[in-house]
mmCIF file of C-alpha atoms in Angstrom:
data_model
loop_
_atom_site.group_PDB
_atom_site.id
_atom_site.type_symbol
_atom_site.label_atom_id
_atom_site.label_comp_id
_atom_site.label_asym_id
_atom_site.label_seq_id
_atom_site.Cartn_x
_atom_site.Cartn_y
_atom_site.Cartn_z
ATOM 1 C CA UNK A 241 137.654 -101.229 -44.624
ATOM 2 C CA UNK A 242 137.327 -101.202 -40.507
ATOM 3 C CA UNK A 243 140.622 -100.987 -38.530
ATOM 4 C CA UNK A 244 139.061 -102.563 -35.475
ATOM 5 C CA UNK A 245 138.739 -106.387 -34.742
ATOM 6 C CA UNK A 246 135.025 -106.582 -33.800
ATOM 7 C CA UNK A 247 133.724 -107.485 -29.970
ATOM 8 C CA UNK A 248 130.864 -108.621 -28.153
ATOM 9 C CA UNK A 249 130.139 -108.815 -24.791
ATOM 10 C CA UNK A 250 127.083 -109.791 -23.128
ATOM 11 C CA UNK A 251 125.521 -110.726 -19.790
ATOM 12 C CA UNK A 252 122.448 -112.301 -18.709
ATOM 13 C CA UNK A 253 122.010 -111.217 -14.908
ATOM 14 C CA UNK A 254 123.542 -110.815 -12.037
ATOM 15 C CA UNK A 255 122.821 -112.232 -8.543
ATOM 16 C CA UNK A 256 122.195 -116.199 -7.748
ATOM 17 C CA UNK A 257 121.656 -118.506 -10.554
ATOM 18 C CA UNK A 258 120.171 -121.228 -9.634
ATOM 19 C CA UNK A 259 121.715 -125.244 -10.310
ATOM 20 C CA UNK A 260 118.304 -126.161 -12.341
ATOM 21 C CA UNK A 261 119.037 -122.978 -14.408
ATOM 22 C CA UNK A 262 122.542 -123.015 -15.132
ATOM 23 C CA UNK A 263 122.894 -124.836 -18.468
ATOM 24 C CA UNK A 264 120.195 -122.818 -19.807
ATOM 25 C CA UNK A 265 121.570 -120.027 -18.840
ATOM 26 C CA UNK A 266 125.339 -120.576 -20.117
ATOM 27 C CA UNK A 267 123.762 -121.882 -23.431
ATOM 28 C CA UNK A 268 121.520 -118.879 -23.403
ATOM 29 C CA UNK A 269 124.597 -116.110 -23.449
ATOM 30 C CA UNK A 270 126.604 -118.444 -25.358
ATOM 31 C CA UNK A 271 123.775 -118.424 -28.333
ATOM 32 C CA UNK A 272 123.515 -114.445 -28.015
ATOM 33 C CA UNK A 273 127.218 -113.901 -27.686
ATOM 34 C CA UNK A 274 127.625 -115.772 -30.839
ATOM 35 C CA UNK A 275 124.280 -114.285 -32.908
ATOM 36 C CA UNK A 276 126.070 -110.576 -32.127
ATOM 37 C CA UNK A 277 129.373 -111.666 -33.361
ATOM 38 C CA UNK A 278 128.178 -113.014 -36.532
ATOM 39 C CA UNK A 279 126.539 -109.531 -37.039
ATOM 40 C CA UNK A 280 129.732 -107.810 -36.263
ATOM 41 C CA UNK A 281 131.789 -110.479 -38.513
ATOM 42 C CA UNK A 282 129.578 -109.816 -41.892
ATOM 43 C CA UNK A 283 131.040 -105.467 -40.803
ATOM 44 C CA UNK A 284 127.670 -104.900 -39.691
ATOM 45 C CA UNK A 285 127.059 -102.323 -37.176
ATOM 46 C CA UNK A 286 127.734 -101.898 -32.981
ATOM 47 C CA UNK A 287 124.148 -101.159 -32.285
ATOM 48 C CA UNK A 288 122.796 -103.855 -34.498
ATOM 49 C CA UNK A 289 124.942 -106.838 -32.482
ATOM 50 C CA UNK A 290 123.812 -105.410 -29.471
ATOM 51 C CA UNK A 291 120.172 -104.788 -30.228
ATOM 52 C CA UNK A 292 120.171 -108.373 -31.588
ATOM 53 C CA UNK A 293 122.032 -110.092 -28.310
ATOM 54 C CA UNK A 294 119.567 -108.839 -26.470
ATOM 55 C CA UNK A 295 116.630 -109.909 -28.270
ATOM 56 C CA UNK A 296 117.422 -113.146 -28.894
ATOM 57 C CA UNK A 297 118.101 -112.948 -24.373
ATOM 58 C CA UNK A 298 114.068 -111.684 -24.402
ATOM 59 C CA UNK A 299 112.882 -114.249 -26.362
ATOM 60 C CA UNK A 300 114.400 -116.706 -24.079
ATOM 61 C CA UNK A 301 112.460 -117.806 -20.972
ATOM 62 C CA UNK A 302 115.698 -118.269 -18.674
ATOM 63 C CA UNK A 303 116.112 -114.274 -18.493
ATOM 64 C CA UNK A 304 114.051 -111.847 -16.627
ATOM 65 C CA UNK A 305 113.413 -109.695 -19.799
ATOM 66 C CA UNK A 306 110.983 -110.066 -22.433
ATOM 67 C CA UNK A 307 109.635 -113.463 -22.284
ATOM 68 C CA UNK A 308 110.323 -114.949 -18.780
ATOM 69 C CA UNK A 309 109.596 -111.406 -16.845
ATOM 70 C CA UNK A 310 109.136 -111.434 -13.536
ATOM 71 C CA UNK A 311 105.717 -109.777 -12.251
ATOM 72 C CA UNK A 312 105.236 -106.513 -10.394
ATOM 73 C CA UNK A 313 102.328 -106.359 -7.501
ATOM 74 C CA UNK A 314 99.190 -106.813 -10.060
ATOM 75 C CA UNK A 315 100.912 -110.024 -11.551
ATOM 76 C CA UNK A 316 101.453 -107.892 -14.931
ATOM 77 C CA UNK A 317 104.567 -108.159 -16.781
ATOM 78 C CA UNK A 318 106.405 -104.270 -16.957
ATOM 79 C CA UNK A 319 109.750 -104.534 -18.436
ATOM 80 C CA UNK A 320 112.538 -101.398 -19.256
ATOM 81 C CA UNK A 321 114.860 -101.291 -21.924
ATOM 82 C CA UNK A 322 117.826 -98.836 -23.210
ATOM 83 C CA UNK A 323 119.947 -98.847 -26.482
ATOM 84 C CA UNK A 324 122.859 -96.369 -26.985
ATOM 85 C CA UNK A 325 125.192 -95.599 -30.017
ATOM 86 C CA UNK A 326 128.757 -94.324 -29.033
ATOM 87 C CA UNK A 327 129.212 -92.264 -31.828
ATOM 88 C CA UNK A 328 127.003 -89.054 -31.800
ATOM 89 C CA UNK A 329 125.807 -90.341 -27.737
ATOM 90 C CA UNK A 330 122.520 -90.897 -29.585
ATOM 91 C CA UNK A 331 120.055 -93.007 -27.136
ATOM 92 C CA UNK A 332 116.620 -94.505 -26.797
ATOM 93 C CA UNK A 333 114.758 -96.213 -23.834
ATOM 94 C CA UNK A 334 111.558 -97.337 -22.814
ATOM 95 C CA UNK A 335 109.749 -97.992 -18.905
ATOM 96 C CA UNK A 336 107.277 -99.425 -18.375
ATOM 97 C CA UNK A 337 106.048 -100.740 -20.858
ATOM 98 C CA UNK A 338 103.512 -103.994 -21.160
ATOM 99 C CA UNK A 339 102.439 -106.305 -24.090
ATOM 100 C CA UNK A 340 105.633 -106.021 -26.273
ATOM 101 C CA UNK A 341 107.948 -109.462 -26.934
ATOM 102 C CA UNK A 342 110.974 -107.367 -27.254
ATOM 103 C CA UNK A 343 111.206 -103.793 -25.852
ATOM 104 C CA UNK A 344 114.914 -103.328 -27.336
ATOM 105 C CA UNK A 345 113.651 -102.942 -30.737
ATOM 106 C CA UNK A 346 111.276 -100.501 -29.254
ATOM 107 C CA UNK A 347 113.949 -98.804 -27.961
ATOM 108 C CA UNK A 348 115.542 -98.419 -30.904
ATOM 109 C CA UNK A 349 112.717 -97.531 -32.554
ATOM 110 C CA UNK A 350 112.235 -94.523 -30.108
ATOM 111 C CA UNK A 351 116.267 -93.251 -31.019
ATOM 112 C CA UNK A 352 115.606 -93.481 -34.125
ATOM 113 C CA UNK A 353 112.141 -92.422 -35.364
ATOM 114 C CA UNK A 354 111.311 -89.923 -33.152
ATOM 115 C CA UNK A 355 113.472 -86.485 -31.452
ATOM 116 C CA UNK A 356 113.384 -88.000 -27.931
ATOM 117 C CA UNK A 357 115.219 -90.153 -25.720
ATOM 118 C CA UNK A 358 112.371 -92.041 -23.668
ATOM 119 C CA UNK A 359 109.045 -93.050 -23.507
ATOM 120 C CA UNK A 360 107.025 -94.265 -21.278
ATOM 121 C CA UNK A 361 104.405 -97.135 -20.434
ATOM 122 C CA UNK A 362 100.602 -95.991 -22.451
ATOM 123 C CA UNK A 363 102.922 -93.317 -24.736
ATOM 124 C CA UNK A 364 105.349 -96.311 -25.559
ATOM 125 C CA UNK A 365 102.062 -98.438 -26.337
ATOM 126 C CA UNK A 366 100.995 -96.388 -28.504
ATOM 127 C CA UNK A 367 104.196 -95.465 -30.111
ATOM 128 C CA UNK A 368 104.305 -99.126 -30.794
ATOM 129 C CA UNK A 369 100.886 -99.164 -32.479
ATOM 130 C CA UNK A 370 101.987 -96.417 -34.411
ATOM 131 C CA UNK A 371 105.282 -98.388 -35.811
ATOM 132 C CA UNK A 372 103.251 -101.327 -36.589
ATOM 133 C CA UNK A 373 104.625 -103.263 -33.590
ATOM 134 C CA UNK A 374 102.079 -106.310 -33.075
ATOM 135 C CA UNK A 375 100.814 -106.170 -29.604
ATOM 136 C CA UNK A 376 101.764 -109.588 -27.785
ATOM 137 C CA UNK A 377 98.785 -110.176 -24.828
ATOM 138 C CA UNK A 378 100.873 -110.148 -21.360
ATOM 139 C CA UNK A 379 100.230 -113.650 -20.289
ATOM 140 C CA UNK A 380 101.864 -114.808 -23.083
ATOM 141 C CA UNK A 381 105.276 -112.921 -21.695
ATOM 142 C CA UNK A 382 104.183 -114.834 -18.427
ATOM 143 C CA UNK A 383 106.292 -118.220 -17.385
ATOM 144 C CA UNK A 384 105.111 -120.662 -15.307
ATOM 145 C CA UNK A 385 107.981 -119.981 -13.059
ATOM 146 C CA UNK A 386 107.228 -116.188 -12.695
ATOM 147 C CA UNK A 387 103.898 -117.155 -11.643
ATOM 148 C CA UNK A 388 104.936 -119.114 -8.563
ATOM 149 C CA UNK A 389 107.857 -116.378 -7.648
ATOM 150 C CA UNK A 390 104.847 -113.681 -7.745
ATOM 151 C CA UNK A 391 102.038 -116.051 -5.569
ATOM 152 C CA UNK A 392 105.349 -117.012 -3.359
ATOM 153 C CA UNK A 393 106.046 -113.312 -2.945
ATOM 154 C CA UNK A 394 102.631 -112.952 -2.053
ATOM 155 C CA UNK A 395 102.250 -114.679 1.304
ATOM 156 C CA UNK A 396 102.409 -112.700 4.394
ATOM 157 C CA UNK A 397 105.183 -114.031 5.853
ATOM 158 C CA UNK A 398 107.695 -114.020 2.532
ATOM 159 C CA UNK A 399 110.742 -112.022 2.100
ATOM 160 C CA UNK A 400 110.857 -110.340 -1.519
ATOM 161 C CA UNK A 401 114.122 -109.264 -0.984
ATOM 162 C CA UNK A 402 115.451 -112.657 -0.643
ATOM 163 C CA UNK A 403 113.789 -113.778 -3.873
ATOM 164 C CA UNK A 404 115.636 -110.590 -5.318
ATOM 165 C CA UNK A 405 118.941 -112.010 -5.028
ATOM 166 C CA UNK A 406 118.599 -113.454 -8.437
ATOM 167 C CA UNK A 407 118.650 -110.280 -10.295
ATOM 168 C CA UNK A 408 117.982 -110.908 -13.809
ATOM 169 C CA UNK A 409 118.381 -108.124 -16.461
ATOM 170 C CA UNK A 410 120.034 -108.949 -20.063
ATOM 171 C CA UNK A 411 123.063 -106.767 -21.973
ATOM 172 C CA UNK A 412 125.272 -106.127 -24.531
ATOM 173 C CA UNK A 413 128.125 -104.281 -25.280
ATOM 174 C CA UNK A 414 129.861 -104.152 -28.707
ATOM 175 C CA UNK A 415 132.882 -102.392 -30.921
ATOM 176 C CA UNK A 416 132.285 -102.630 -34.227
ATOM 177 C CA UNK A 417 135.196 -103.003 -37.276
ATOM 178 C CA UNK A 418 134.274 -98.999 -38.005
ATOM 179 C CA UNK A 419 135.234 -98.912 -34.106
ATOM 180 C CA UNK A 420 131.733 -97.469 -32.930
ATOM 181 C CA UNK A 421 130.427 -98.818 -30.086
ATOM 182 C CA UNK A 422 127.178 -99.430 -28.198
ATOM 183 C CA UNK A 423 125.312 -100.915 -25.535
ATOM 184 C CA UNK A 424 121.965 -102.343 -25.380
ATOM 185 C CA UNK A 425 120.362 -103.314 -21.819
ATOM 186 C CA UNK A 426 116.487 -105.200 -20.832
ATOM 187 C CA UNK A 427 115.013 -106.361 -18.177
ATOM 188 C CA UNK A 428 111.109 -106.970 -16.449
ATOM 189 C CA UNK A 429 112.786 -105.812 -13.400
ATOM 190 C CA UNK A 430 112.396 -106.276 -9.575
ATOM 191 C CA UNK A 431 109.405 -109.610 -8.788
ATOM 192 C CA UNK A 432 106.501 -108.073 -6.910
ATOM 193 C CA UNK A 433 107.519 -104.059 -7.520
ATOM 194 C CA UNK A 434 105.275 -101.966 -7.682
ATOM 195 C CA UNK A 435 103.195 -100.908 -10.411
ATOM 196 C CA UNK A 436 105.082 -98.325 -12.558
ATOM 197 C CA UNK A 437 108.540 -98.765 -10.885
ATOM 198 C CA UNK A 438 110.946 -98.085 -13.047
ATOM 199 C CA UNK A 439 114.816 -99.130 -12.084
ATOM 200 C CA UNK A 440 117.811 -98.216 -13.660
ATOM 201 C CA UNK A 441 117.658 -99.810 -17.002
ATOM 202 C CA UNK A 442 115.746 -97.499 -18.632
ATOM 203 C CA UNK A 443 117.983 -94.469 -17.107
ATOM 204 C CA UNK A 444 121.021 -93.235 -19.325
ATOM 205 C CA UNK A 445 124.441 -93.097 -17.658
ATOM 206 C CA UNK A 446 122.638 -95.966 -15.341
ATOM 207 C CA UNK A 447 121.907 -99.453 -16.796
ATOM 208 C CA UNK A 448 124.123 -98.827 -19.716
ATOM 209 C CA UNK A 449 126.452 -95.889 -21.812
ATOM 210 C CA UNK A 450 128.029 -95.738 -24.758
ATOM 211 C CA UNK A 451 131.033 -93.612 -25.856
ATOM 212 C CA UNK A 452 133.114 -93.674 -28.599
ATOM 213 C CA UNK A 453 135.469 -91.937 -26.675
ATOM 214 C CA UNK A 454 136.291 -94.231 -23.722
ATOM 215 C CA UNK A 455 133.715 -97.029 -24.572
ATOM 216 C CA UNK A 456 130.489 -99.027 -23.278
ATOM 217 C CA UNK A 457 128.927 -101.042 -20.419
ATOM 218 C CA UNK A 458 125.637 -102.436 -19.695
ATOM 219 C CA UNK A 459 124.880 -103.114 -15.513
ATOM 220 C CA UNK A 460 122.929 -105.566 -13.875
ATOM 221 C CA UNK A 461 121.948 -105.579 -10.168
ATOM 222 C CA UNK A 462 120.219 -103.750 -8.038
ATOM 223 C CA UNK A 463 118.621 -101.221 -9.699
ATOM 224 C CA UNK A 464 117.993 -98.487 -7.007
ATOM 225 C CA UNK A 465 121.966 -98.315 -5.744
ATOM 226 C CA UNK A 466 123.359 -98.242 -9.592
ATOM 227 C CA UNK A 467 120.945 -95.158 -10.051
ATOM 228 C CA UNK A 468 122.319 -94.098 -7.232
ATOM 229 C CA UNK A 469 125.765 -93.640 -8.330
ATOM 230 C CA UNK A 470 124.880 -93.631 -12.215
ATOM 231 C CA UNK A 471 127.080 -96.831 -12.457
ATOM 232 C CA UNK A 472 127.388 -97.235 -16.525
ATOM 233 C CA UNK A 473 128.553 -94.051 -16.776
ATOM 234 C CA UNK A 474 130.811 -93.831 -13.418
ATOM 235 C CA UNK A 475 132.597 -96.876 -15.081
ATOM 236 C CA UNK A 476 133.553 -94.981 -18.281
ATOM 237 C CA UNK A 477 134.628 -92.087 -15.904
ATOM 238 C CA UNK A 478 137.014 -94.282 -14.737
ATOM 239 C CA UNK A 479 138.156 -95.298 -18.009
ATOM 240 C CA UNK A 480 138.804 -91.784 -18.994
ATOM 241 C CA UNK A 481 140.872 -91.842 -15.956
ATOM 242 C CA UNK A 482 142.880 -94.556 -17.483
ATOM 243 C CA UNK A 483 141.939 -97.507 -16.153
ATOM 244 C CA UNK A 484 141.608 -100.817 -17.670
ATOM 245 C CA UNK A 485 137.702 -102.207 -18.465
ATOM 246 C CA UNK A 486 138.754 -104.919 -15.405
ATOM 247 C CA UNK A 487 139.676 -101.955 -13.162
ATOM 248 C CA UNK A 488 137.315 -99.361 -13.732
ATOM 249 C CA UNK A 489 134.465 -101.975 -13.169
ATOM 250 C CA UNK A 490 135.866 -103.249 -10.118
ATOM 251 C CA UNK A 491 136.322 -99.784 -8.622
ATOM 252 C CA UNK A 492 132.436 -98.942 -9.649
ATOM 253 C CA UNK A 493 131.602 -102.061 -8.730
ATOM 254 C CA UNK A 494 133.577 -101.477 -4.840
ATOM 255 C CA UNK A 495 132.539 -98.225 -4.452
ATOM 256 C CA UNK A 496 128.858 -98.679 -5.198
ATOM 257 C CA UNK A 497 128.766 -101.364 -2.475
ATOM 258 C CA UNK A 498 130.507 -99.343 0.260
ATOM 259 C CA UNK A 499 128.640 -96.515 -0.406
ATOM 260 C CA UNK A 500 125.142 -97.742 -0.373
ATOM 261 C CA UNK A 501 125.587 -101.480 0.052
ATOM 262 C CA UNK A 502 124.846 -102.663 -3.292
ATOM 263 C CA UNK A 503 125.484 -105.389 -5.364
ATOM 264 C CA UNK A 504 125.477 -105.859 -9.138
ATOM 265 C CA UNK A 505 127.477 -106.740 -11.980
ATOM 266 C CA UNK A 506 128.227 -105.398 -15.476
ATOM 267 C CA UNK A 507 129.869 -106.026 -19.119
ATOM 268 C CA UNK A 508 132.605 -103.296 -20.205
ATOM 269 C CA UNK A 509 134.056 -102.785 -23.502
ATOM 270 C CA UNK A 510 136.641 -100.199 -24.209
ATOM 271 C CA UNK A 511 137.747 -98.375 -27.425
ATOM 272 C CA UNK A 512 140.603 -100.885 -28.312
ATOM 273 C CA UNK A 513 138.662 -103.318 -27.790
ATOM 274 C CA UNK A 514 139.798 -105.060 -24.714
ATOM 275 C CA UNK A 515 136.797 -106.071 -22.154
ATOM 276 C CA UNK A 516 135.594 -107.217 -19.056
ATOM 277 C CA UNK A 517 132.766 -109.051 -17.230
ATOM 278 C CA UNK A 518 132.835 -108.259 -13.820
ATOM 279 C CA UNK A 519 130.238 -108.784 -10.780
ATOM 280 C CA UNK A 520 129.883 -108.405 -6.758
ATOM 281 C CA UNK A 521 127.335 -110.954 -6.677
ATOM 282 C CA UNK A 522 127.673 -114.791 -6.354
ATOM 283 C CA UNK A 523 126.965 -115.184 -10.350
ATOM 284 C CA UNK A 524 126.661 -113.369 -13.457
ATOM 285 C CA UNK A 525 126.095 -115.653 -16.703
ATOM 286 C CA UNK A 526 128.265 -113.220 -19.219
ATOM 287 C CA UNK A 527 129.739 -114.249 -22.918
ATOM 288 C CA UNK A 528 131.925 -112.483 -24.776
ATOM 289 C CA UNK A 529 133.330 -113.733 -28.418
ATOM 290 C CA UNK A 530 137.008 -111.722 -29.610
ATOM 291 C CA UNK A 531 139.340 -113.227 -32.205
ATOM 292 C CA UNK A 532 136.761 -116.330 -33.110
ATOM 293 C CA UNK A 533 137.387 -116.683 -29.439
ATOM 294 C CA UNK A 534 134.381 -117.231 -27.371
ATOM 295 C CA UNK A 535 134.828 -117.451 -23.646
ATOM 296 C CA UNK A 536 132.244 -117.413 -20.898
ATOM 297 C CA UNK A 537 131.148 -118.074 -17.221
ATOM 298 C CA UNK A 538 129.098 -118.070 -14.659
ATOM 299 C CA UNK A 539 130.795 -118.331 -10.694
ATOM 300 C CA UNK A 540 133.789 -115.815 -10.287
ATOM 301 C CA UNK A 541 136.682 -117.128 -11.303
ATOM 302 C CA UNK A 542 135.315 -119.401 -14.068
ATOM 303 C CA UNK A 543 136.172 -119.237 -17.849
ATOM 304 C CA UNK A 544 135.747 -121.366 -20.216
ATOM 305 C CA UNK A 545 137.018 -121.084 -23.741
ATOM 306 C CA UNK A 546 135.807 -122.719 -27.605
ATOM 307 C CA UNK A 547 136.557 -121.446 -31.321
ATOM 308 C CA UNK A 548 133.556 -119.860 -32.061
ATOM 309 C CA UNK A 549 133.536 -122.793 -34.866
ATOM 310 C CA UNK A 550 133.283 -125.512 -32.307
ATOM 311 C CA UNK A 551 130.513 -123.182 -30.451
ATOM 312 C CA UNK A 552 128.358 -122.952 -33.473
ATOM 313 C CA UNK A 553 129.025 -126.896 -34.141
ATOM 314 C CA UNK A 554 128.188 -127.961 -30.504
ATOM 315 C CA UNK A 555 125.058 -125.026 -30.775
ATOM 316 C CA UNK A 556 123.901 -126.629 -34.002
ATOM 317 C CA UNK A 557 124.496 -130.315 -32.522
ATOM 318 C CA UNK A 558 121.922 -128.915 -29.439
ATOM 319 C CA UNK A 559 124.452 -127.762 -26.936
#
C-alpha cells in the first residue's frame, strides 16, 4: 500500500497560443491531465499516466505531436518522442520517425522490448512492423492547418522563425503512490525543418528526465538551445541542489535564455510530490491534477482550479 499521494503534470506547448485555439487547447490538457490521474488513482503505475497523457495529447489535432504535426521541408510529418522511468533511469525514444499515430507507445516499446535506448526513423519503422504496430499513411497525421503553415512557410518572402513562436510539443510528468516517477515527452517538431532534424525531444537529459532521486520534467521550446544546456536534466541538478520544482525551473529556464537566448517552458515534479509549470514564453497550456485538485492555465499568472469531480462532470457534459 503506496505512501505517496499520486501526481500528474502535463503540458501541451510552449510559445504563442493562439485566441481561435485556446479552448481547445485548455480542454485538451485538462482531458489528459485528468485520463493520467485516473491511472494513477486505480495505483497504477508513473510511466503508464504519463505514456497515456501523452497519447491521448497525439491523438488530438490542437498539439503539434502525433495527429496535428507540423511538416518539415518535403511536407512529411517526422515527429520525436521520449519516455523515462525514475526508478532504474530506464529510457526509450524515437526520431524521426513517420507513419505512426502515437510514437510514445513506440517509445515505450523500444525501453522495453529491446536493450537500447533509441531508434531511429527506417529502424523505428521497422521496429514497429516488427511489434505489430499498424502503419497509419502520413496524410492522415496531416491537418488542414499544418498544410497552410507549411505552403505559408514556403513563400520566398516568409519568416519561419516567426511561425516558430508557437512551439508545440506535448508532456507529462508523474509520481506514482509506489513514489516512482516518470516523464513522457512528443512532438512533430520545428514547421518547415529539415528532413531528418531531430530536436531535443528525443535526447535524454534534454526534452525530459526522470529520477527517483530528485524527480522529473518534460521541456518544451526551442529545441536547439534546451540541447544546448541539456535543460530536463539541468533542472533536476538544481533540485539536487535543493531547490524547489518552481525554482529550479525558473533558474534553467533564466539561464538558458541568457546564455543562448532561448525560450521554452517545462512541467517539474519532485519526489514529494510538489510541482511546477513554468515557461519564458508568452503561453504554455499545462494541467496538473493533486489531491482531486485539478488546476490549469495558459498566460503566466493564470490558474484556475475544479474538483477533479466537477472536471469529469463538465468533460462528460462537453466542456
Amino acid at each position: 500500500f503506496g505512501r505517496m499521494k499520486p501526481v500528474i503534470v502535463v503540458h501541451g506547448g510552449a510559445g504563442r497560443i493562439f485566441k481561435e485555439r485556446e479552448e481547445g487547447s485548455r480542454a485538451g490538457v485538462v482531458r489528459a491531465a485528468l485520463q493520467g490521474y485516473g491511472i494513477l488513482k486505480r495505483r497504477g503505475s508513473a510511466l503508464d499516466a504519463v505514456e497515456e497523457a501523452v497519447r491521448s495529447m497525439e491523438d488530438d489535432p490542437h498539439f503539434n505531436a502525433g495527429y496535428g504535426s507540423v511538416l518539415n521541408e518535403k511536407g512529411e510529418v517526422e515527429m520525436d518522442a521520449i519516455i523515462m522511468d525514475g526508478k532504474n533511469l530506464d529510457s526509450g525514444a524515437v526520431s524521426a520517425v513517420k507513419c505512426i499515430a502515437n510514437p510514445i507507445k513506440l517509445a515505450r516499446l523500444v525501453m522495453e522490448k529491446t536493450k537500447h535506448m533509441l531508434l531511429t526513423g527506417c529502424g523505428a519503422h521497422l521496429f514497429a512492423q516488427a511489434m505489430g504496430i499498424p502503419d497509419t499513411p502520413g496524410e492522415t497525421l496531416i491537418t488542414e492547418r499544418s498544410r497552410e503553415r507549411w505552403k505559408k512557410n514556403l513563400e520566398p518572402d516568409s519568416n519561419p522563425e516567426e511561425f516558430q513562436k508557437d512551439l508545440g510539443t506535448v508532456g507529462a510528468v508523474a509520481i506514482d503512490s509506489e513514489g516512482n516517477v516518470a516523464c513522457a515527452t512528443s512532438t512533430g517538431g520545428l514547421s518547415n525543418k529539415l528532413i531528418g532534424r531531430v530536436g531535443d525531444t528525443a535526447c535524454i537529459g534534454s526534452g525530459g528526465y526522470a529520477d527517483n532521486r530528485s524527480g522529473a520534467t518534460s521541456t518544451t521550446g526551442h529545441g536547439e538551445s534546451i540541447m544546448k544546456v541539456v535543460l530536463a536534466r539541468l533542472i533536476l541538478y538544481h533540485m539536487e541542489q535543493g531547490m524547489s520544482p518552481e525554482m529550479a525551473a525558473d533558474t534553467a529556464l533564466d539561464y538558458m535564455r541568457t546564455r543562448v537566448g532561448g525560450l521554452g517552458g517545462v512541467i517539474v515534479v519532485n519526489n514529494s510530490g510538489e510541482w511546477a509549470a513554468r515557461f519564458s514564453t508568452k503561453q504554455m497550456s499545462w494541467a496538473t491534477v493533486k489531491d482531486d485538485q485539478l488546476h490549469y492555465g495558459i498566460y503566466a499568472g493564470e490558474r484556475h482550479t475544479k474538483s477533479v469531480d466537477e472536471a469529469l462532470t463538465s468533460q462528460s457534459e462537453g466542456f
